[in-house]
Amino acid sequence: MATCINASAQDTPTFTIVDAEGNAIENGAVITVNTWAQEADAETGELKQTDYMACPLQLRKNVENGVSMAATITIGTIDNGTLYEAVGGVAKELTEPTTYSTGYSDNYSELRDIDLRWTPAAADAYGVCEVTVKFDVYERSGFFPPFKYNKVEDGPSVTIRFVNEEPQGTFSIVDAEGNIVNGTTVTVNTWAQEVDPETGELKQADYMACPLQLRKNVENGVSMAATITLTTIDNGTLYEAISGVAKESTEPATYRTGYRDNYSELCDIDLRWSPAAADAYGACEVTVKFDVYERTGIFPPFKYNKVEDGPSVTIRFVNEDPTATAISSSELQSQPAVARYTLGGQLVTSPRRGLNIVRMADGSARKVLVK
């Protein structure tokens, strides 16, 4: 009969999950695996990339006597492909989320691989496979099979998050927390803060600033140029200095910035809108698209060849009238309005995004913010 020591009777648990260096993994930890496994080529003996990702962890036994173990496997996510599991010694292949218990494994060795592997449907089948494995300790009773197993100790657990990531381009547009926002529209409706040169205290500026940054995802130096498309500017001035050269615009326009060499790892996207006055309500909408160029030549003038389409983002600066009523376009259309005007006094036949002046059937007028 196999016996085991209850965790309450010893200083350390029966099992510990460890990494390749033998460091203990915290119970319940989430480990991300985003690299392909390597294996020896049968003909050359050289290492080559496989078509699967493998769990890099091991289960370590902390007691000298033999013990029995069983694991609970929970597949929370599997976007594509197949999960191979042989934790209990019996191989199993799964393609859908599920929860099950492995068979019992007796006389567990001192150190054993946690045999979990995810094979995506293809190299470019991007996605995630997330699986949690929990090990428990059992006492086996009986001299002949079928044996009986009694659980005597709750063991450790770990979640393996296999990730087949879509390759990133040279640049990514990120927010203050580092989240990628490529292709989105970001609304800015708060005034920037700046330091007062006399008091050193923060004070409200007279402009709104783009809160995003351009992140470089490669180590080598690259050249960049951006295309600026200013589609809306109700009033005031847009200040742009993305390439390092300042430019001010007061009307809708599209233009390309100058080239910028040796782009740093993380750089502010320098766009600011200064409304004509604090109460000059309206919007300024600008889209910026970054492209990657290769510079040739030893001495100026250099030549630049476009080598990659980069990401874009739209910044919508909004100076909202606090007295305006926020209302959807469909709701506005259902109101008994007899005329609608832009802030500039232009008569329009349908609601326009931003501030509208609406003349009602009873002769009254109101400002309406259409979102």
Short mmCIF file of C-alpha atoms in Angstrom, two decimals:
data_model
loop_
_atom_site.label_atom_id
_atom_site.label_comp_id
_atom_site.label_asym_id
_atom_site.label_seq_id
_atom_site.Cartn_x
_atom_site.Cartn_y
_atom_site.Cartn_z
CA MET A 1 0.00 0.00 0.00
CA ALA A 2 1.36 3.41 -0.96
CA THR A 3 1.26 6.06 1.75
CA CYS A 4 1.85 9.79 1.81
CA ILE A 5 2.39 12.54 4.32
CA ASN A 6 -0.42 15.03 4.85
CA ALA A 7 0.65 18.64 4.23
CA SER A 8 -0.51 19.63 7.70
CA ALA A 9 2.07 17.27 9.20
CA GLN A 10 5.06 18.72 7.39
CA ASP A 11 6.67 22.07 6.73
CA THR A 12 6.41 21.86 2.96
CA PRO A 13 3.70 20.50 0.67
CA THR A 14 4.10 17.17 -1.10
CA PHE A 15 4.34 18.85 -4.51
CA THR A 16 5.72 22.15 -5.79
CA ILE A 17 5.50 23.45 -9.34
CA VAL A 18 8.92 24.75 -10.48
CA ASP A 19 10.44 26.40 -13.54
CA ALA A 20 13.52 25.27 -15.50
CA GLU A 21 15.84 26.83 -12.91
CA GLY A 22 14.08 25.10 -10.02
CA ASN A 23 12.36 28.25 -8.78
CA ALA A 24 9.01 27.62 -7.11
CA ILE A 25 6.00 28.94 -9.03
CA GLU A 26 3.40 30.65 -6.87
CA ASN A 27 0.26 28.59 -6.41
CA GLY A 28 -2.37 29.81 -8.89
CA ALA A 29 0.11 31.73 -11.05
CA VAL A 30 -0.48 32.37 -14.76
CA ILE A 31 2.49 31.57 -17.02
CA THR A 32 2.52 32.85 -20.61
CA VAL A 33 4.21 30.76 -23.31
CA ASN A 34 4.55 32.49 -26.70
CA THR A 35 7.55 30.73 -28.27
CA TRP A 36 7.67 27.58 -30.36
CA ALA A 37 9.34 24.49 -28.87
CA GLN A 38 12.66 23.26 -30.27
CA GLU A 39 13.56 19.65 -31.03
CA ALA A 40 16.52 17.83 -32.57
CA ASP A 41 16.37 17.07 -36.29
CA ALA A 42 16.39 13.28 -36.72
CA GLU A 43 18.89 13.47 -39.59
CA THR A 44 21.23 16.31 -38.67
CA GLY A 45 20.86 16.36 -34.89
CA GLU A 46 20.48 20.13 -35.01
CA LEU A 47 17.72 21.95 -33.20
CA LYS A 48 14.77 23.05 -35.30
CA GLN A 49 11.51 24.80 -34.57
CA THR A 50 8.50 22.55 -34.00
CA ASP A 51 4.84 23.27 -34.76
CA TYR A 52 3.81 23.38 -31.09
CA MET A 53 4.37 25.30 -27.85
CA ALA A 54 5.23 23.37 -24.69
CA CYS A 55 4.72 23.98 -20.98
CA PRO A 56 8.16 24.80 -19.51
CA LEU A 57 7.31 23.76 -15.94
CA GLN A 58 7.89 20.66 -13.82
CA LEU A 59 6.24 19.10 -10.79
CA ARG A 60 8.70 18.47 -7.94
CA LYS A 61 8.08 15.95 -5.17
CA ASN A 62 9.21 17.23 -1.77
CA VAL A 63 8.92 13.98 0.23
CA GLU A 64 11.00 10.80 0.08
CA ASN A 65 8.25 8.20 0.18
CA GLY A 66 6.25 7.22 -2.86
CA VAL A 67 3.02 9.09 -3.45
CA SER A 68 0.06 8.91 -5.81
CA MET A 69 -1.17 11.88 -7.80
CA ALA A 70 -4.08 12.89 -10.04
CA ALA A 71 -4.62 16.19 -11.81
CA THR A 72 -7.67 18.22 -12.79
CA ILE A 73 -7.36 19.78 -16.24
CA THR A 74 -9.47 22.80 -17.16
CA ILE A 75 -9.22 24.17 -20.70
CA GLY A 76 -10.74 27.65 -20.48
CA THR A 77 -9.88 28.81 -24.00
CA ILE A 78 -8.67 27.17 -27.17
CA ASP A 79 -9.04 29.44 -30.18
CA ASN A 80 -7.82 26.85 -32.66
CA GLY A 81 -5.65 23.76 -32.96
CA THR A 82 -5.16 20.92 -30.48
CA LEU A 83 -4.03 20.66 -26.86
CA TYR A 84 -1.96 17.55 -26.11
CA GLU A 85 -1.99 16.47 -22.45
CA ALA A 86 -0.14 13.57 -20.84
CA VAL A 87 0.19 14.83 -17.26
CA GLY A 88 -1.04 11.54 -15.80
CA GLY A 89 0.98 9.43 -18.23
CA VAL A 90 -1.90 8.77 -20.63
CA ALA A 91 -1.99 10.99 -23.72
CA LYS A 92 -5.14 12.92 -24.53
CA GLU A 93 -5.87 15.37 -27.36
CA LEU A 94 -8.49 18.11 -27.03
CA THR A 95 -9.90 20.77 -29.31
CA GLU A 96 -12.62 22.39 -27.17
CA PRO A 97 -12.92 23.89 -23.66
CA THR A 98 -13.54 21.19 -21.05
CA THR A 99 -12.74 20.05 -17.51
CA TYR A 100 -11.72 16.51 -16.56
CA SER A 101 -9.53 14.51 -14.17
CA THR A 102 -6.51 12.52 -15.29
CA GLY A 103 -5.88 8.99 -14.16
CA TYR A 104 -3.88 8.26 -11.02
CA SER A 105 -0.11 8.13 -11.24
CA ASP A 106 1.66 6.00 -8.61
CA ASN A 107 5.23 6.19 -7.28
CA TYR A 108 5.58 9.70 -8.64
CA SER A 109 9.22 10.55 -9.41
CA GLU A 110 11.14 13.37 -7.79
CA LEU A 111 10.92 15.70 -10.81
CA ARG A 112 8.61 15.30 -13.74
CA ASP A 113 7.66 17.43 -16.74
CA ILE A 114 4.16 18.88 -16.84
CA ASP A 115 3.38 17.50 -20.28
CA LEU A 116 1.11 20.07 -21.92
CA ARG A 117 1.54 21.18 -25.53
CA TRP A 118 -0.55 23.34 -27.82
CA THR A 119 -0.37 22.92 -31.58
CA PRO A 120 -2.09 25.84 -33.39
CA ALA A 121 -3.99 24.91 -36.55
CA ALA A 122 -1.25 26.64 -38.56
CA ALA A 123 1.74 28.89 -37.95
CA ASP A 124 -0.43 31.89 -38.81
CA ALA A 125 -3.48 30.62 -36.88
CA TYR A 126 -3.17 33.30 -34.23
CA GLY A 127 -4.92 32.98 -30.91
CA VAL A 128 -4.75 31.62 -27.37
CA CYS A 129 -5.00 28.30 -25.57
CA GLU A 130 -5.39 28.65 -21.80
CA VAL A 131 -5.32 25.60 -19.57
CA THR A 132 -5.24 25.23 -15.77
CA VAL A 133 -3.83 22.12 -14.14
CA LYS A 134 -4.28 21.31 -10.42
CA PHE A 135 -2.38 18.48 -8.76
CA ASP A 136 -3.77 16.61 -5.73
CA VAL A 137 -2.21 13.93 -3.53
CA TYR A 138 -3.88 10.57 -2.97
CA GLU A 139 -3.34 7.55 -0.73
CA ARG A 140 -3.65 4.23 -2.48
CA SER A 141 -5.12 1.28 -0.61
CA GLY A 142 -5.31 -2.41 -1.56
CA PHE A 143 -2.77 -5.05 -2.57
CA PHE A 144 -4.30 -5.97 -5.90
CA PRO A 145 -6.16 -3.95 -8.53
CA PRO A 146 -8.58 -2.36 -8.68
CA PHE A 147 -6.98 -0.10 -6.07
CA LYS A 148 -8.80 2.56 -4.11
CA TYR A 149 -7.58 6.14 -3.91
CA ASN A 150 -8.37 8.60 -1.11
CA LYS A 151 -7.50 12.26 -1.47
CA VAL A 152 -5.27 13.37 1.39
CA GLU A 153 -3.91 16.74 0.26
CA ASP A 154 -4.86 19.66 -1.98
CA GLY A 155 -1.91 20.28 -4.25
CA PRO A 156 -0.72 23.30 -6.27
CA SER A 157 -2.21 24.69 -9.48
CA VAL A 158 -0.95 26.75 -12.38
CA THR A 159 -2.47 28.24 -15.51
CA ILE A 160 -0.54 27.99 -18.77
CA ARG A 161 -1.51 30.60 -21.33
CA PHE A 162 -0.19 29.62 -24.76
CA VAL A 163 -0.25 32.60 -27.14
CA ASN A 164 0.41 32.55 -30.89
CA GLU A 165 0.78 36.27 -31.47
CA GLU A 166 0.33 37.97 -34.80
CA PRO A 167 3.67 39.61 -35.65
CA GLN A 168 3.80 43.30 -34.89
CA GLY A 169 4.87 45.86 -37.43
CA THR A 170 7.76 48.23 -36.92
CA PHE A 171 5.50 50.67 -35.03
CA SER A 172 2.52 50.41 -32.69
CA ILE A 173 0.40 53.28 -31.37
CA VAL A 174 -0.10 52.88 -27.63
CA ASP A 175 -1.91 54.64 -24.79
CA ALA A 176 -0.49 55.62 -21.40
CA GLU A 177 -0.87 52.02 -20.13
CA GLY A 178 0.89 50.54 -23.17
CA ASN A 179 -2.30 49.19 -24.79
CA ILE A 180 -2.19 49.08 -28.60
CA VAL A 181 -4.81 51.38 -30.16
CA ASN A 182 -3.97 51.03 -33.87
CA GLY A 183 -6.92 51.90 -36.12
CA THR A 184 -9.13 53.32 -33.37
CA THR A 185 -10.68 56.73 -32.69
CA VAL A 186 -9.62 58.30 -29.40
CA THR A 187 -11.66 61.17 -27.97
CA VAL A 188 -9.90 63.90 -25.97
CA ASN A 189 -12.19 66.32 -24.13
CA THR A 190 -10.02 67.56 -21.27
CA TRP A 191 -7.57 70.46 -21.17
CA ALA A 192 -3.88 69.70 -20.84
CA GLN A 193 -1.96 70.59 -17.69
CA GLU A 194 1.34 72.47 -17.66
CA VAL A 195 3.72 73.78 -15.04
CA ASP A 196 3.47 77.44 -14.06
CA PRO A 197 7.01 78.87 -14.51
CA GLU A 198 6.60 81.18 -11.50
CA THR A 199 4.97 78.88 -8.93
CA GLY A 200 6.01 75.48 -10.26
CA GLU A 201 2.44 74.30 -9.79
CA LEU A 202 0.30 72.59 -12.43
CA LYS A 203 -2.24 74.78 -14.14
CA GLN A 204 -4.75 74.28 -16.93
CA ALA A 205 -3.39 74.97 -20.40
CA ASP A 206 -5.36 76.56 -23.25
CA TYR A 207 -5.07 73.45 -25.44
CA MET A 208 -5.92 69.75 -25.53
CA ALA A 209 -3.11 67.27 -26.22
CA CYS A 210 -2.98 63.84 -27.82
CA PRO A 211 -2.32 61.31 -25.01
CA LEU A 212 -0.81 58.61 -27.24
CA GLN A 213 2.71 57.51 -28.12
CA LEU A 214 4.36 55.76 -31.04
CA ARG A 215 6.27 52.66 -29.94
CA LYS A 216 9.06 51.11 -32.00
CA ASN A 217 8.97 47.29 -31.96
CA VAL A 218 12.37 46.64 -33.55
CA GLU A 219 15.89 47.22 -32.27
CA ASN A 220 17.46 48.73 -35.36
CA GLY A 221 17.13 52.39 -36.26
CA VAL A 222 14.33 53.25 -38.67
CA SER A 223 13.04 56.28 -40.56
CA MET A 224 9.45 57.45 -40.39
CA ALA A 225 7.10 59.93 -42.03
CA ALA A 226 3.45 60.55 -41.20
CA THR A 227 0.41 61.52 -43.24
CA ILE A 228 -1.83 64.03 -41.46
CA THR A 229 -5.49 64.31 -42.43
CA LEU A 230 -7.32 67.13 -40.68
CA THR A 231 -10.98 66.49 -41.48
CA THR A 232 -12.72 68.83 -39.01
CA ILE A 233 -11.65 71.96 -37.18
CA ASP A 234 -14.58 74.05 -35.98
CA ASN A 235 -12.35 76.81 -34.65
CA GLY A 236 -8.89 77.49 -33.29
CA THR A 237 -5.58 75.96 -34.36
CA LEU A 238 -4.13 72.47 -34.64
CA TYR A 239 -0.45 72.29 -33.69
CA GLU A 240 1.52 69.32 -35.10
CA ALA A 241 5.20 68.50 -34.58
CA ILE A 242 5.36 64.74 -35.15
CA SER A 243 8.48 64.86 -37.31
CA GLY A 244 10.13 67.45 -35.09
CA VAL A 245 9.11 70.41 -37.26
CA ALA A 246 6.15 72.41 -35.95
CA LYS A 247 3.18 73.15 -38.21
CA GLU A 248 -0.05 75.02 -37.46
CA SER A 249 -3.33 74.43 -39.31
CA THR A 250 -6.65 76.23 -39.12
CA GLU A 251 -8.53 74.53 -41.97
CA PRO A 252 -9.12 70.93 -43.11
CA ALA A 253 -6.14 69.62 -45.06
CA THR A 254 -4.04 66.54 -45.85
CA TYR A 255 -0.25 66.61 -45.92
CA ARG A 256 2.79 64.49 -45.19
CA THR A 257 5.34 65.39 -42.55
CA GLY A 258 9.07 65.42 -43.13
CA TYR A 259 11.15 62.28 -42.53
CA ARG A 260 12.40 61.48 -39.07
CA ASP A 261 15.50 59.29 -38.70
CA ASN A 262 16.70 57.06 -35.86
CA TYR A 263 13.26 57.02 -34.29
CA SER A 264 13.44 56.36 -30.54
CA GLU A 265 11.76 53.43 -28.80
CA LEU A 266 8.85 55.49 -27.45
CA CYS A 267 7.90 58.96 -28.61
CA ASP A 268 4.95 61.28 -27.99
CA ILE A 269 2.54 61.87 -30.86
CA ASP A 270 2.74 65.66 -30.74
CA LEU A 271 -0.73 66.88 -31.69
CA ARG A 272 -2.51 69.70 -29.84
CA TRP A 273 -5.68 71.63 -30.49
CA SER A 274 -6.12 75.15 -29.15
CA PRO A 275 -9.75 76.29 -29.44
CA ALA A 276 -10.17 79.98 -30.29
CA ALA A 277 -11.34 80.55 -26.70
CA ALA A 278 -12.36 78.51 -23.68
CA ASP A 279 -15.99 78.90 -24.73
CA ALA A 280 -15.33 78.33 -28.43
CA TYR A 281 -17.12 75.01 -28.46
CA GLY A 282 -16.73 72.45 -31.19
CA ALA A 283 -14.43 69.68 -32.40
CA CYS A 284 -11.15 69.08 -34.16
CA GLU A 285 -10.69 65.65 -35.76
CA VAL A 286 -7.37 64.55 -37.17
CA THR A 287 -6.07 61.22 -38.43
CA VAL A 288 -2.37 60.42 -38.42
CA LYS A 289 -0.81 57.47 -40.28
CA PHE A 290 2.79 56.44 -39.75
CA ASP A 291 4.83 54.72 -42.47
CA VAL A 292 8.31 53.21 -42.38
CA TYR A 293 11.06 54.28 -44.77
CA GLU A 294 14.55 53.10 -45.63
CA ARG A 295 17.13 55.84 -45.99
CA THR A 296 19.84 55.53 -48.61
CA GLY A 297 22.90 57.65 -49.23
CA ILE A 298 25.90 58.65 -47.14
CA PHE A 299 25.55 62.40 -47.47
CA PRO A 300 22.48 64.60 -47.84
CA PRO A 301 20.25 64.92 -49.67
CA PHE A 302 19.25 61.39 -48.68
CA LYS A 303 16.72 59.25 -50.51
CA TYR A 304 13.82 57.55 -48.73
CA ASN A 305 12.02 54.45 -49.94
CA LYS A 306 8.80 53.34 -48.28
CA VAL A 307 9.16 49.78 -46.97
CA GLU A 308 6.13 49.31 -44.71
CA ASP A 309 2.62 50.63 -44.20
CA GLY A 310 2.38 51.63 -40.57
CA PRO A 311 -0.52 52.09 -38.13
CA SER A 312 -3.00 54.94 -37.96
CA VAL A 313 -5.19 56.54 -35.32
CA THR A 314 -7.85 59.25 -35.28
CA ILE A 315 -7.83 61.85 -32.50
CA ARG A 316 -11.11 63.65 -31.91
CA PHE A 317 -10.61 66.72 -29.74
CA VAL A 318 -13.92 67.99 -28.35
CA ASN A 319 -14.55 71.24 -26.45
CA GLU A 320 -18.04 70.53 -25.16
CA ASP A 321 -20.55 73.21 -24.30
CA PRO A 322 -21.61 72.43 -20.71
CA THR A 323 -25.08 73.82 -21.46
CA ALA A 324 -25.63 71.53 -24.45
CA THR A 325 -27.92 68.52 -24.24
CA ALA A 326 -26.30 65.22 -25.22
CA ILE A 327 -28.61 63.34 -27.59
CA SER A 328 -28.25 60.66 -30.23
CA SER A 329 -28.89 61.39 -33.92
CA SER A 330 -31.96 59.14 -33.99
CA GLU A 331 -33.40 60.83 -30.93
CA LEU A 332 -32.79 64.27 -32.40
CA GLN A 333 -34.62 63.29 -35.58
CA SER A 334 -37.70 62.40 -33.53
CA GLN A 335 -37.87 65.86 -31.91
CA PRO A 336 -40.33 68.51 -33.22
CA ALA A 337 -37.55 70.56 -34.80
CA VAL A 338 -38.23 72.92 -37.69
CA ALA A 339 -34.65 73.94 -38.49
CA ARG A 340 -31.09 72.97 -37.64
CA TYR A 341 -27.90 75.00 -37.92
CA THR A 342 -24.19 74.47 -37.38
CA LEU A 343 -22.32 76.68 -34.92
CA GLY A 344 -21.31 78.79 -37.90
CA GLY A 345 -24.96 79.43 -38.74
CA GLN A 346 -25.16 77.15 -41.78
CA LEU A 347 -28.60 75.61 -42.30
CA VAL A 348 -28.42 71.80 -42.43
CA THR A 349 -31.09 69.23 -43.28
CA SER A 350 -29.99 66.49 -40.86
CA PRO A 351 -28.20 66.25 -37.50
CA ARG A 352 -24.44 66.79 -37.66
CA ARG A 353 -22.02 65.27 -35.18
CA GLY A 354 -20.93 67.88 -32.67
CA LEU A 355 -22.89 70.94 -31.56
CA ASN A 356 -26.13 71.74 -33.39
CA ILE A 357 -28.39 74.78 -32.98
CA VAL A 358 -31.93 73.42 -33.15
CA ARG A 359 -34.99 75.63 -33.74
CA MET A 360 -38.06 73.96 -32.22
CA ALA A 361 -41.67 74.10 -33.42
CA ASP A 362 -42.63 76.35 -30.50
CA GLY A 363 -40.06 78.97 -31.58
CA SER A 364 -37.48 78.11 -28.91
CA ALA A 365 -33.89 77.18 -29.71
CA ARG A 366 -31.39 74.97 -27.96
CA LYS A 367 -27.87 73.69 -28.34
CA VAL A 368 -27.70 69.96 -28.87
CA LEU A 369 -24.55 67.82 -28.80
CA VAL A 370 -24.89 64.98 -31.30
CA LYS A 371 -22.57 62.05 -30.56
#
